[in-house]
Coordinates of C-alpha atoms and ligand atoms in Angstrom, one line a residue:
M18 CA 57.0 2.4 -81.8
S19 CA 59.4 3.8 -84.0
N20 CA 62.9 2.1 -85.1
S21 CA 62.7 -0.6 -87.8
E22 CA 62.7 -3.2 -85.0
G23 CA 59.5 -1.7 -83.3
K24 CA 61.9 -0.2 -80.4
K25 CA 61.4 3.3 -79.1
V26 CA 64.2 5.7 -79.8
V27 CA 65.4 7.4 -76.6
L28 CA 67.6 10.5 -76.9
T29 CA 69.1 12.7 -74.2
C30 CA 72.3 14.7 -73.2
A31 CA 74.2 16.3 -70.6
Q32 CA 76.7 19.2 -70.9
P33 CA 80.3 18.2 -70.3
T34 CA 80.7 21.0 -67.4
G35 CA 82.9 18.9 -65.2
R36 CA 81.5 16.5 -62.6
L37 CA 77.9 15.6 -62.6
H38 CA 76.0 16.6 -59.4
L39 CA 73.1 14.8 -57.6
G40 CA 70.6 16.7 -59.8
N41 CA 72.0 15.1 -62.9
Y42 CA 72.2 11.9 -61.5
L43 CA 68.8 11.6 -59.8
G44 CA 66.8 13.7 -62.3
A45 CA 68.4 12.4 -65.3
V46 CA 71.4 9.8 -65.7
R47 CA 70.2 7.0 -63.4
N48 CA 66.8 7.1 -65.1
W49 CA 68.4 6.6 -68.6
V50 CA 70.0 3.2 -67.3
D51 CA 66.6 1.8 -66.9
L52 CA 65.8 2.7 -70.4
M53 CA 68.6 0.9 -72.1
E54 CA 66.7 -2.5 -72.0
G55 CA 64.1 -2.8 -74.9
N56 CA 64.8 0.7 -76.5
E57 CA 67.2 2.2 -78.9
C58 CA 69.2 4.9 -76.8
Y59 CA 71.5 7.8 -77.7
F60 CA 73.0 9.5 -75.0
G61 CA 75.0 12.4 -75.9
V62 CA 77.9 14.6 -74.4
V63 CA 76.8 17.8 -75.8
D64 CA 80.3 19.7 -76.1
M65 CA 78.8 22.4 -78.3
H66 CA 76.5 23.5 -75.9
A67 CA 79.2 23.9 -73.3
I68 CA 80.9 26.8 -75.3
T69 CA 78.1 29.3 -74.8
I70 CA 79.5 30.5 -71.7
P71 CA 83.1 31.4 -70.9
Y72 CA 85.4 28.3 -70.9
S73 CA 88.9 27.0 -71.5
P74 CA 89.5 24.6 -74.8
A75 CA 91.8 22.4 -72.7
N76 CA 89.0 21.9 -69.7
L77 CA 86.5 21.1 -72.2
R78 CA 88.5 18.2 -73.6
A79 CA 89.2 16.9 -70.1
N80 CA 85.6 17.3 -69.2
V81 CA 84.3 15.2 -72.1
Y82 CA 86.3 12.4 -70.7
E83 CA 85.0 13.0 -67.4
C84 CA 81.4 13.1 -68.4
A85 CA 81.7 9.9 -70.5
A86 CA 83.5 8.1 -67.7
Q87 CA 80.7 9.3 -65.2
Y88 CA 77.8 8.1 -67.6
M89 CA 79.7 4.6 -67.6
A90 CA 80.2 4.7 -63.8
C91 CA 76.3 5.4 -63.5
G92 CA 75.6 2.2 -65.5
L93 CA 75.5 3.4 -69.1
D94 CA 76.7 0.4 -71.0
P95 CA 78.4 1.3 -74.3
E96 CA 77.3 -2.4 -75.4
K97 CA 73.5 -1.6 -74.8
C98 CA 73.4 2.2 -75.7
N99 CA 75.1 4.5 -78.0
L100 CA 77.2 7.2 -76.0
F101 CA 78.2 10.0 -78.4
L102 CA 80.0 13.1 -78.6
Q103 CA 77.9 16.1 -80.2
S104 CA 80.6 17.7 -82.1
S105 CA 81.8 14.4 -83.8
I106 CA 78.3 14.2 -85.6
I107 CA 77.7 15.9 -88.7
G108 CA 74.2 17.2 -88.7
H109 CA 73.5 18.7 -85.5
A110 CA 74.7 22.4 -86.3
E111 CA 73.3 21.8 -90.0
L112 CA 69.8 21.3 -88.6
A113 CA 70.0 23.9 -86.1
W114 CA 70.6 26.3 -88.8
I115 CA 67.4 25.1 -90.8
L116 CA 65.3 25.1 -87.6
G117 CA 66.6 28.6 -86.5
C118 CA 65.2 30.0 -89.8
I119 CA 61.4 29.0 -88.6
C120 CA 61.8 29.6 -84.8
P121 CA 60.6 33.1 -83.7
I122 CA 63.2 35.2 -81.9
G123 CA 60.4 35.8 -79.3
A124 CA 60.1 32.2 -78.4
L125 CA 63.9 31.9 -77.7
E126 CA 63.7 35.1 -75.6
R127 CA 60.9 33.5 -73.4
M128 CA 63.1 30.6 -72.2
T129 CA 63.7 30.6 -68.5
Q130 CA 67.5 29.2 -69.0
Y131 CA 68.2 32.0 -71.4
K132 CA 66.8 34.6 -68.9
D133 CA 68.8 33.2 -66.1
K134 CA 71.9 32.6 -67.9
S135 CA 72.0 36.0 -69.7
R136 CA 71.6 37.6 -66.2
K137 CA 74.6 35.8 -64.9
H138 CA 76.7 36.2 -68.0
K139 CA 75.7 39.8 -68.6
D140 CA 79.3 40.9 -69.8
A141 CA 79.7 37.9 -72.0
L142 CA 76.4 37.8 -73.7
N143 CA 76.6 36.0 -77.0
S144 CA 74.0 34.8 -79.6
G145 CA 75.0 31.2 -79.0
L146 CA 73.0 31.5 -75.3
L147 CA 69.9 32.5 -77.2
Y148 CA 70.1 30.0 -79.9
Y149 CA 71.0 27.1 -77.5
P150 CA 67.5 25.6 -77.5
V151 CA 67.4 25.5 -81.2
L152 CA 70.5 23.3 -81.2
M153 CA 69.1 21.4 -78.4
A154 CA 65.9 20.9 -80.6
A155 CA 68.3 19.7 -83.5
D156 CA 69.9 17.2 -81.1
I157 CA 66.5 15.5 -80.5
L158 CA 64.8 15.7 -84.0
I159 CA 67.9 14.6 -85.9
Y160 CA 67.4 11.1 -84.3
D161 CA 63.7 11.3 -84.7
A162 CA 63.5 10.5 -80.9
D163 CA 60.3 9.2 -79.3
I164 CA 61.4 10.0 -75.7
V165 CA 63.5 12.6 -74.2
P166 CA 64.2 11.6 -70.3
V167 CA 65.2 14.7 -68.6
G168 CA 65.0 16.7 -65.3
E169 CA 62.1 19.3 -64.9
D170 CA 64.4 22.3 -65.7
Q171 CA 64.4 21.1 -69.4
K172 CA 60.7 20.6 -69.9
Q173 CA 60.3 24.0 -71.5
H174 CA 63.1 23.3 -74.1
I175 CA 61.3 20.1 -75.0
E176 CA 58.1 21.9 -75.6
L177 CA 59.9 24.6 -77.7
T178 CA 61.3 21.5 -79.7
R179 CA 57.8 20.2 -80.4
D180 CA 56.5 23.3 -81.3
I181 CA 59.6 23.8 -83.8
A182 CA 58.9 20.2 -85.1
Q183 CA 55.3 21.0 -85.7
K184 CA 56.0 24.3 -87.8
F185 CA 58.7 22.4 -89.6
N186 CA 55.9 19.7 -90.6
N187 CA 53.3 22.4 -91.3
T188 CA 55.7 24.3 -93.7
Y189 CA 57.4 21.2 -95.4
S190 CA 55.0 18.3 -94.8
D191 CA 55.1 15.7 -92.2
T192 CA 58.7 14.8 -91.4
F193 CA 59.3 14.7 -87.4
K194 CA 57.6 12.9 -84.8
L195 CA 56.9 15.2 -81.7
P196 CA 59.1 13.8 -79.0
E197 CA 57.8 13.3 -75.3
A198 CA 59.5 14.4 -72.4
V199 CA 59.8 11.9 -69.5
I200 CA 60.4 13.3 -66.1
P201 CA 60.8 11.3 -63.1
K202 CA 58.4 11.2 -60.2
A203 CA 61.2 11.5 -57.7
G204 CA 64.4 13.6 -58.0
A205 CA 63.2 15.8 -61.3
R206 CA 64.2 19.0 -59.4
I207 CA 67.0 18.7 -56.7
M208 CA 67.7 22.1 -55.1
S209 CA 70.9 23.5 -53.6
L210 CA 71.7 22.4 -50.1
Q211 CA 72.6 26.0 -49.2
D212 CA 69.7 28.0 -50.9
P213 CA 66.8 25.7 -51.5
S214 CA 65.1 28.2 -53.5
S215 CA 67.5 27.9 -56.6
K216 CA 68.1 24.4 -58.2
M217 CA 71.3 22.5 -57.4
S218 CA 73.9 23.5 -60.1
K219 CA 77.5 23.1 -60.8
S220 CA 77.8 27.0 -61.2
D221 CA 76.5 27.7 -57.5
P222 CA 78.8 30.2 -56.1
N223 CA 78.5 28.5 -52.7
Q224 CA 79.8 24.9 -53.6
N225 CA 78.5 23.4 -50.2
G226 CA 75.2 23.6 -51.7
T227 CA 76.1 21.2 -54.7
L228 CA 76.8 17.4 -54.1
Y229 CA 78.9 15.5 -56.7
I230 CA 78.3 12.1 -57.4
T231 CA 82.3 11.6 -56.9
D232 CA 82.3 13.4 -53.9
S233 CA 84.1 11.3 -51.3
P234 CA 81.8 10.0 -48.3
D235 CA 83.3 12.5 -45.9
V236 CA 82.6 15.3 -48.3
L237 CA 79.0 14.2 -49.0
R238 CA 78.4 13.9 -45.1
K239 CA 79.8 17.3 -44.4
K240 CA 77.7 19.0 -47.1
I241 CA 74.6 17.2 -46.0
M242 CA 75.2 17.8 -42.2
S243 CA 75.6 21.7 -42.9
A244 CA 72.6 21.9 -45.2
V245 CA 70.1 24.9 -44.4
T246 CA 66.9 23.9 -42.7
D247 CA 64.5 26.2 -40.6
S248 CA 64.2 27.0 -37.0
E249 CA 61.5 24.0 -36.3
S250 CA 62.6 20.4 -35.7
D251 CA 60.1 18.3 -37.4
V252 CA 60.6 16.5 -40.5
R253 CA 57.6 17.5 -42.4
F254 CA 57.2 17.7 -46.4
D255 CA 56.3 21.3 -47.0
P256 CA 58.4 22.9 -49.8
E257 CA 56.8 26.3 -49.0
S258 CA 57.7 27.0 -45.4
K259 CA 60.5 24.2 -45.1
P260 CA 62.2 24.1 -48.5
G261 CA 65.6 22.9 -47.1
V262 CA 64.0 19.8 -45.1
S263 CA 61.8 19.2 -48.0
N264 CA 64.7 19.1 -50.6
L265 CA 66.5 16.5 -48.3
M266 CA 63.2 14.4 -48.2
N267 CA 63.2 14.6 -51.9
I268 CA 66.7 13.2 -52.1
L269 CA 65.9 10.5 -49.6
E270 CA 62.8 9.5 -51.5
A271 CA 64.9 9.4 -54.7
V272 CA 67.7 7.3 -53.2
S273 CA 65.5 5.0 -51.1
G274 CA 62.3 4.6 -52.6
A275 CA 60.6 5.5 -49.3
G276 CA 57.6 7.9 -49.7
F277 CA 57.1 11.1 -47.8
E278 CA 54.6 9.9 -45.3
S279 CA 57.1 6.9 -44.3
I280 CA 59.9 9.2 -44.0
E281 CA 57.9 11.7 -41.8
R282 CA 56.9 8.6 -39.8
D283 CA 60.4 7.4 -39.5
F284 CA 61.5 10.6 -38.0
A285 CA 58.7 11.7 -35.8
G286 CA 59.9 13.1 -32.6
K287 CA 63.6 12.9 -33.7
G288 CA 65.6 15.9 -34.6
Y289 CA 67.2 17.2 -38.1
G290 CA 70.7 15.8 -36.9
D291 CA 69.4 12.4 -37.1
F292 CA 67.5 12.8 -40.2
K293 CA 70.3 14.4 -42.0
K294 CA 72.6 11.6 -41.0
A295 CA 70.3 9.0 -42.6
V296 CA 70.0 11.1 -45.9
A297 CA 73.9 11.2 -45.9
E298 CA 74.2 7.5 -45.3
A299 CA 71.4 6.5 -47.6
L300 CA 73.3 8.7 -50.5
I301 CA 76.8 7.3 -49.5
E302 CA 75.6 3.6 -49.9
K303 CA 74.0 4.5 -53.2
L304 CA 76.9 6.4 -54.7
K305 CA 79.5 4.0 -53.4
P306 CA 79.6 1.6 -56.5
V307 CA 79.2 4.7 -59.0
R308 CA 82.2 6.3 -57.3
E309 CA 84.4 3.1 -57.3
R310 CA 83.7 2.5 -61.1
Y311 CA 84.4 6.1 -61.9
L312 CA 87.9 5.8 -60.4
E313 CA 88.6 2.8 -62.4
L314 CA 87.4 4.4 -65.8
R315 CA 88.9 7.7 -65.4
E316 CA 92.3 6.1 -65.7
D317 CA 91.1 4.1 -68.8
K318 CA 91.2 6.9 -71.7
A319 CA 91.1 4.0 -74.3
C320 CA 88.1 2.5 -73.0
I321 CA 86.1 5.8 -73.0
E322 CA 87.4 6.7 -76.5
S323 CA 86.3 3.4 -77.9
A324 CA 82.9 3.7 -76.1
L325 CA 82.5 7.0 -77.7
A326 CA 83.8 6.2 -81.2
R327 CA 81.2 3.1 -81.3
G328 CA 78.3 5.5 -80.5
N329 CA 79.3 8.2 -82.6
S330 CA 79.2 5.6 -85.7
A331 CA 75.7 4.6 -84.9
A332 CA 74.6 8.2 -84.1
Q333 CA 76.0 9.4 -87.4
R334 CA 74.3 6.7 -89.4
R335 CA 70.8 7.6 -87.9
A336 CA 71.5 11.1 -88.3
N337 CA 72.2 10.7 -92.0
R338 CA 69.0 9.0 -92.7
L339 CA 66.9 12.0 -91.5
M340 CA 69.4 14.7 -92.8
S341 CA 69.0 13.7 -96.5
K342 CA 65.3 13.7 -96.3
I343 CA 65.6 17.1 -94.6
Y344 CA 67.8 18.6 -97.1
R345 CA 65.5 17.5 -99.9
K346 CA 62.4 18.8 -98.3
V347 CA 63.7 22.4 -97.8
G348 CA 65.3 22.6 -101.3
F349 CA 68.8 21.7 -100.7
L350 CA 70.4 19.9 -103.9
N351 CA 72.5 17.1 -103.4
I352 CA 74.7 17.5 -106.4
E353 CA 77.2 14.9 -105.6
K354 CA 75.0 11.9 -105.4
R355 CA 73.6 12.7 -108.9
Q356 CA 77.1 12.6 -110.6
Ligands
TYM406 P1 72.4 19.9 -68.2 O1 73.7 19.5 -68.6 O2 72.2 21.2 -67.4 O3 71.8 18.6 -67.2 C1 71.6 17.3 -67.6 C2 70.4 16.7 -67.2 O4 70.2 16.9 -65.6 C3 68.9 17.4 -65.5 N1 69.1 18.3 -64.2 C4 68.7 18.2 -63.1 N2 67.7 17.4 -62.5 C5 67.1 17.4 -61.4 N3 67.5 18.5 -60.5 C6 68.5 19.3 -61.0 N4 68.9 20.3 -59.9 C7 69.1 19.3 -62.3 N5 69.9 20.0 -62.8 C8 70.1 19.3 -64.0 C9 68.7 18.1 -66.6 O5 67.2 18.5 -66.6 C10 69.0 17.3 -67.7 O6 68.3 16.3 -67.9 N6 70.1 21.5 -72.2 C11 70.7 20.4 -71.6 C12 71.7 19.6 -72.3 C13 70.9 18.9 -73.6 C14 69.8 18.1 -74.0 C15 69.9 18.0 -75.4 C16 69.0 17.3 -73.1 C17 71.4 19.5 -74.9 N7 70.8 19.0 -75.8 C18 68.6 17.1 -75.7 C19 68.1 16.5 -73.6 C20 68.1 16.4 -75.2 C21 71.2 20.6 -70.3 O7 71.8 21.7 -70.2 O8 71.3 19.7 -69.2

């Protein structure tokens, strides 16, 4: 148990790269909502991470509002959790520098996300892309987080965070807790509807493969009805030989709570058309309140700004506590305080 009131500290973040897709929602944000009660939660919009690939500053600014509005539309209540903007908090970049000085380059070169992204951005390969997981480790460790709820793709980064924390503790004496990744049972890895061998992502060149939580019901229906399946006709969970159908089953399980066996039973003898319709309708129903709330919130910049301002103050207070300890341990003088 972690903070002064014995609550666990939960920290997690998403990049403001535009609209949240269904993977972000099922693998991450909707699970954060359940953690708000009984824990001390920090949910970040990590704009500093979003500049590691080519971007436009004007889009980034707009996307921060979009991302915060979508967080709130999904149910993150700024009265019950701290929504913060990474670049507003002093300490993330400073701690990342310190952690970078104990993190071997080889460990960063082994990160799957780095390997994927460096392949995609061959012509614009910058050091930020390699350094990204160190900044992520700083995001987590600066809050002394107990729990980091994420989708499966972030597991490797959290393992690296634990290794870095352990190395810091061994080098400078016990400072950081080793944070635990919490990965949901259903929805931890949602795949593209058009290429079920790669994960659903915003940068998918075929946008029909990516479902956004703010897509209209018509768009959601259209994308799901045209999802890639296979030449058979039975609804059966078999990710190896039926990756498209299995991905849709994953989505239906995560949205409705029905297990794979009961889905298989419900659709025995029926074709893929009926199955896809059921997936689409269940998803549309689930996302209806999220979309309605989002359409209201996106018009209300003041509400988003006040939520972030509140969250930023709380995040900065917590970050300051650990940062002064860290500065002392690594040998940085605090001249100002001594005068
Ligand atoms: P990001 O912005 O790519 O994704 C945000 C969250 O969504 C999850 N996710 C998925 N889950 C299931 N299926 C998918 N297809 C899918 N795609 C994304 C991610 O696992 C994540 O939980 N590096 C992080 C952001 C970050 C962070 C942090 C996370 C920066 N600092 C500190 C936790 C703690 C990222 O790029 O997430």
